[in-house]
Short mmCIF file of C-alpha atoms in Angstrom, two decimals:
data_model
loop_
_atom_site.label_atom_id
_atom_site.label_comp_id
_atom_site.label_asym_id
_atom_site.label_seq_id
_atom_site.Cartn_x
_atom_site.Cartn_y
_atom_site.Cartn_z
CA ARG A 12 -5.22 -40.59 50.24
CA THR A 13 -1.84 -38.39 50.08
CA GLY A 14 -2.95 -37.94 46.39
CA ILE A 15 -6.45 -37.30 46.99
CA TYR A 16 -4.94 -34.44 49.24
CA ALA A 17 -3.22 -32.63 47.02
CA GLU A 18 -5.15 -33.02 44.45
CA LEU A 19 -7.79 -31.15 46.46
CA GLN A 20 -5.28 -28.61 47.88
CA LEU A 21 -4.04 -27.94 43.75
CA PHE A 22 -7.96 -27.56 43.39
CA SER A 23 -8.41 -24.60 46.12
CA SER A 24 -5.37 -22.59 44.92
CA VAL A 25 -6.38 -22.74 41.14
CA ARG A 26 -9.63 -21.16 42.85
CA THR A 27 -8.20 -18.96 45.19
CA GLY A 28 -5.61 -17.89 42.74
CA THR A 29 -2.65 -18.59 45.46
CA LEU A 30 0.49 -20.22 44.50
CA GLN A 31 0.41 -22.70 47.77
CA PRO A 32 3.31 -25.27 48.59
CA ILE A 33 1.22 -28.84 47.80
CA LYS A 34 2.25 -31.43 50.20
CA ILE A 35 2.73 -35.03 48.97
CA GLN A 36 3.74 -38.47 50.69
CA GLY A 37 7.72 -38.01 52.08
CA GLY A 38 7.20 -34.12 53.12
CA LEU A 39 8.52 -33.29 49.40
CA LYS A 40 6.48 -29.50 48.39
CA VAL A 41 5.37 -29.05 44.78
CA ARG A 42 4.37 -25.61 44.03
CA LEU A 43 1.37 -24.58 41.84
CA SER A 44 3.13 -22.72 39.99
CA THR A 45 5.75 -25.75 38.62
CA ILE A 46 3.13 -27.87 38.33
CA LEU A 47 1.41 -25.57 35.52
CA LEU A 48 4.62 -25.76 34.11
CA VAL A 49 4.73 -29.47 33.70
CA ILE A 50 1.24 -29.35 32.36
CA SER A 51 1.49 -27.24 30.27
CA PHE A 52 5.11 -28.20 28.90
CA PHE A 53 3.14 -31.87 27.80
CA THR A 54 0.03 -30.10 26.32
CA SER A 55 1.74 -27.80 23.72
CA LEU A 56 4.34 -31.10 23.34
CA ASN A 57 1.06 -32.76 22.27
CA ALA A 58 -0.24 -30.00 20.13
CA TYR A 59 2.96 -29.93 18.49
CA ALA A 60 2.87 -33.32 17.75
CA HIS A 61 -0.76 -33.10 16.67
CA GLU A 62 0.06 -30.34 14.03
CA GLU A 63 2.95 -32.15 12.42
CA SER A 64 1.12 -34.92 12.23
CA THR A 65 -1.56 -32.95 10.21
CA ASN A 66 0.22 -30.72 8.32
CA TYR A 67 2.24 -32.97 6.21
CA ASN A 68 0.05 -32.81 3.41
CA ARG A 69 0.28 -29.25 2.76
CA VAL A 70 1.48 -27.41 0.10
CA SER A 71 1.83 -23.72 -0.78
CA LEU A 72 1.97 -22.52 -3.92
CA ASP A 73 1.06 -19.73 -6.35
CA ALA A 74 -0.57 -18.22 -9.23
CA ALA A 75 -0.72 -14.48 -11.15
CA ALA A 76 -2.33 -13.00 -14.22
CA SER A 77 -1.28 -9.90 -15.84
CA THR A 78 -1.77 -7.49 -18.91
CA GLU A 79 -0.94 -4.24 -20.32
CA ILE A 80 -3.12 -1.74 -20.53
CA ALA A 81 -3.26 1.70 -22.01
CA ASN A 82 -3.06 4.42 -19.78
CA ASP A 83 -6.03 6.76 -19.70
CA THR A 84 -5.42 9.59 -17.50
CA ILE A 85 -2.77 12.86 -17.44
CA ILE A 86 -1.64 13.88 -14.05
CA VAL A 87 0.43 17.31 -14.00
CA GLU A 88 1.44 19.20 -11.49
CA LEU A 89 2.52 23.29 -11.59
CA TYR A 90 3.43 25.55 -8.92
CA ALA A 91 4.05 29.03 -8.48
CA GLN A 92 7.59 29.96 -6.93
CA GLU A 93 9.14 33.24 -5.71
CA GLU A 94 11.97 34.67 -4.08
CA GLY A 95 12.80 37.53 -2.76
CA SER A 96 13.32 39.99 1.23
CA ARG A 97 9.14 40.27 2.32
CA ALA A 98 7.81 36.63 2.52
CA ASP A 99 4.15 38.20 3.03
CA GLU A 100 4.29 39.99 -0.33
CA LEU A 101 5.95 36.81 -1.93
CA SER A 102 3.04 34.90 -0.55
CA GLU A 103 0.30 37.67 -2.52
CA ARG A 104 2.46 37.03 -5.82
CA VAL A 105 1.98 33.27 -5.66
CA ASN A 106 -1.68 33.57 -4.44
CA GLU A 107 -2.60 35.84 -7.83
CA GLN A 108 -0.58 33.52 -10.30
CA ILE A 109 -2.18 30.56 -8.40
CA ASN A 110 -6.08 32.29 -8.84
CA GLN A 111 -5.13 33.12 -12.45
CA ALA A 112 -5.05 29.48 -13.06
CA LEU A 113 -7.63 28.44 -11.76
CA GLU A 114 -9.80 30.69 -12.81
CA HIS A 115 -8.62 29.50 -16.33
CA LEU A 116 -9.74 26.17 -15.60
CA LYS A 117 -13.09 26.99 -14.22
CA ALA A 118 -14.44 26.35 -17.38
CA HIS A 119 -13.37 23.32 -18.21
CA SER A 120 -15.02 20.40 -15.66
CA GLU A 121 -13.53 17.39 -17.19
CA ILE A 122 -10.32 18.62 -15.70
CA GLU A 123 -9.60 17.64 -11.49
CA VAL A 124 -7.97 20.45 -10.10
CA ALA A 125 -6.70 19.85 -6.52
CA THR A 126 -4.05 22.69 -4.85
CA LYS A 127 -1.32 20.88 -3.05
CA ASN A 128 1.61 21.70 -0.98
CA TYR A 129 2.26 25.41 0.11
CA SER A 130 5.39 26.38 1.91
CA VAL A 131 8.12 29.34 2.88
CA GLN A 132 11.52 28.39 3.54
CA PRO A 133 14.12 30.97 4.27
CA VAL A 134 16.99 31.44 2.22
CA TYR A 135 20.36 31.35 3.64
CA ASN A 136 23.69 32.35 2.43
CA LYS A 137 26.65 31.79 4.79
CA SER A 138 24.30 30.70 7.73
CA GLN A 139 22.36 33.50 7.70
CA ILE A 140 18.88 34.46 5.90
CA VAL A 141 19.05 36.63 3.07
CA GLY A 142 15.32 36.40 2.26
CA TRP A 143 12.44 33.99 1.83
CA ARG A 144 11.08 31.29 -1.08
CA VAL A 145 7.24 31.06 -0.80
CA ARG A 146 6.02 27.80 -3.49
CA GLN A 147 2.72 26.24 -3.92
CA SER A 148 1.51 23.93 -6.38
CA ILE A 149 -1.54 22.62 -7.83
CA GLU A 150 -2.37 18.76 -9.35
CA LEU A 151 -4.67 18.32 -12.43
CA ARG A 152 -6.24 15.33 -13.52
CA SER A 153 -8.08 14.36 -16.11
CA LYS A 154 -8.84 11.42 -18.53
CA ASP A 155 -8.91 13.59 -21.89
CA ILE A 156 -5.31 13.61 -22.50
CA ALA A 157 -5.82 16.00 -25.35
CA LEU A 158 -7.37 18.74 -23.39
CA LEU A 159 -5.08 18.98 -20.77
CA SER A 160 -2.27 18.95 -22.96
CA GLY A 161 -3.57 21.20 -25.09
CA LYS A 162 -3.90 23.41 -21.52
CA LEU A 163 -0.94 23.15 -20.79
CA GLY A 164 1.36 26.03 -22.79
CA GLU A 165 -1.51 28.42 -21.73
CA LEU A 166 -1.31 27.48 -18.09
CA GLN A 167 2.35 28.63 -17.93
CA ARG A 168 1.71 32.07 -18.62
CA TYR A 169 1.01 31.55 -15.01
CA LEU A 170 3.17 28.91 -13.48
CA LYS A 171 5.76 26.40 -13.94
CA LEU A 172 5.30 22.83 -14.64
CA GLY A 173 6.74 20.73 -11.67
CA GLN A 174 5.83 16.98 -12.97
CA LEU A 175 3.89 14.93 -15.34
CA SER A 176 2.65 11.69 -15.51
CA PHE A 177 0.01 9.21 -16.98
CA ASP A 178 -1.43 6.78 -15.13
CA VAL A 179 -4.62 3.89 -15.33
CA SER A 180 -7.82 5.23 -13.90
CA ALA A 181 -9.55 3.89 -11.13
CA GLU A 182 -12.84 2.71 -12.65
CA GLN A 183 -10.85 1.00 -15.74
CA ARG A 184 -8.58 -0.67 -12.80
CA GLU A 185 -11.20 -1.93 -11.07
CA GLU A 186 -12.61 -3.67 -14.53
CA ILE A 187 -9.40 -5.32 -15.25
CA THR A 188 -8.77 -5.99 -11.65
CA ARG A 189 -11.66 -8.25 -12.11
CA SER A 190 -11.11 -9.93 -14.99
CA LEU A 191 -7.58 -10.50 -13.38
CA ILE A 192 -8.61 -11.95 -10.36
CA ASP A 193 -10.37 -14.72 -12.27
CA GLN A 194 -7.82 -15.78 -14.60
CA ALA A 195 -5.66 -16.16 -11.56
CA LEU A 196 -8.35 -18.33 -9.88
CA ASP A 197 -8.35 -20.24 -12.36
CA ALA A 198 -4.55 -20.65 -12.86
CA PHE A 199 -4.03 -21.39 -9.40
CA ASN A 200 -6.87 -24.71 -9.44
CA ARG A 201 -4.69 -25.96 -12.23
CA ARG A 202 -2.01 -25.67 -10.71
CA ALA A 203 -3.63 -26.96 -7.13
CA GLU A 204 -5.24 -30.12 -9.38
CA GLN A 205 -1.26 -30.27 -11.10
CA ILE A 206 -0.07 -31.38 -7.91
CA SER A 207 -2.81 -33.39 -6.22
CA LYS A 208 -2.42 -35.44 -9.54
CA ARG A 209 1.41 -36.00 -9.59
CA LEU A 210 1.21 -36.90 -5.99
CA ALA A 211 -1.47 -39.39 -6.12
CA ARG A 212 -3.97 -37.88 -4.63
CA SER A 213 -7.76 -37.89 -5.76
CA SER A 214 -8.51 -34.21 -4.73
CA TYR A 215 -7.46 -31.53 -2.54
CA LYS A 216 -8.77 -28.99 0.30
CA MET A 217 -8.15 -24.96 0.59
CA VAL A 218 -6.46 -24.65 3.95
CA SER A 219 -5.40 -20.26 3.33
CA MET A 220 -5.93 -18.04 0.28
CA LYS A 221 -4.04 -14.54 -0.05
CA VAL A 222 -5.52 -12.22 -2.95
CA VAL A 223 -2.97 -9.54 -3.46
CA VAL A 224 -4.43 -6.90 -6.34
CA PRO A 225 -2.70 -3.54 -7.22
CA ASP A 226 -3.67 -0.71 -5.33
CA SER A 227 -2.32 1.80 -8.17
CA ALA A 228 -0.57 0.94 -11.53
CA SER A 229 3.10 2.44 -11.21
CA PRO A 230 2.60 6.03 -13.34
CA TYR A 231 4.14 6.58 -16.33
CA ARG A 232 6.39 9.12 -15.38
CA PHE A 233 7.71 12.03 -17.94
CA ARG A 234 10.50 13.34 -17.45
CA VAL A 235 10.09 17.75 -17.46
CA ALA A 236 13.54 19.29 -19.28
CA HIS A 237 14.67 22.13 -17.08
CA SER A 238 14.17 24.43 -20.29
CA MET A 239 10.51 23.08 -20.81
CA ALA A 240 9.73 23.75 -16.75
CA GLU A 241 11.05 27.44 -17.15
CA THR A 242 9.53 28.55 -20.41
CA SER A 243 6.57 31.05 -20.80
CA ALA A 244 5.63 29.76 -24.83
CA VAL A 245 2.09 29.21 -25.23
CA THR A 246 3.21 25.44 -27.29
CA ALA A 247 1.41 22.82 -26.34
CA PRO A 248 3.79 20.19 -25.41
CA GLU A 249 3.25 16.88 -27.22
CA PHE A 250 3.35 13.42 -24.56
CA ALA A 251 2.78 9.82 -25.79
CA PRO A 252 0.67 8.41 -22.57
CA GLY A 253 2.55 4.73 -22.58
CA LYS A 254 1.25 1.45 -20.70
CA ASN A 255 1.28 0.07 -17.34
CA THR A 256 0.71 -3.81 -16.30
CA LEU A 257 -1.25 -4.62 -13.78
CA LYS A 258 -1.17 -7.79 -12.58
CA VAL A 259 -2.93 -10.11 -9.38
CA ARG A 260 -1.34 -12.78 -7.86
CA ILE A 261 -3.28 -15.25 -5.36
CA ASP A 262 -0.77 -16.83 -2.07
CA GLY A 263 -2.53 -20.06 -0.92
CA MET A 264 -1.90 -23.53 0.71
CA ILE A 265 -3.79 -26.36 -0.12
CA GLU A 266 -4.30 -29.61 1.99
CA ARG A 267 -3.82 -33.30 -0.29
CA GLU A 268 -6.85 -35.38 0.51
#
């Protein structure tokens, strides 16, 4: 009867949300929170034991596929920069140089143009502001490497060359990545089958899988020498686009049957 009484009190306490003491034979009082803690402990212990019994046949493994591919896109950063005592006048000169370059590029739809950072910074001398530096840059991107390379000499009449790099275009990267995923999956399956066979298991099933795809290839950057960046000559520079490596990796877990 005492046990039934305790169970009724426990049921009542759970329904009302109160943590009232439960009276058991002999005058012992046990709070609901203590009972719930004990129940939770044994439930967790049982779940852990069950997990241990089901995970011992699992194996983590990975596989990858990669390929070297020629860069097909040229990316150029050009900038205009002026220094002086009047920030407003410097801004006008910088805007004029940028606009001249943009006007020059209008006839070439093969070249994507994007205006980038614009900054006005103070110039210090012994902690005192003695002038201003105004700078704005544009980014040019094209798969017609010969065309953009040829235009660089002309554009340096107005702007300075800041950075130049080569990359794989998004379209080509997507196409190559699809093929690499297939190759990586084949390699993963071969490795999983090999592991199952060597461990005397007839088959396996997938538990989890993660496919790591390159967001973008690491651009091949061309180091721009100081003398080249400052020159106003119209001679077109020559560059070698180079190659990039695209890689797809698969991380997974299998369970041997």
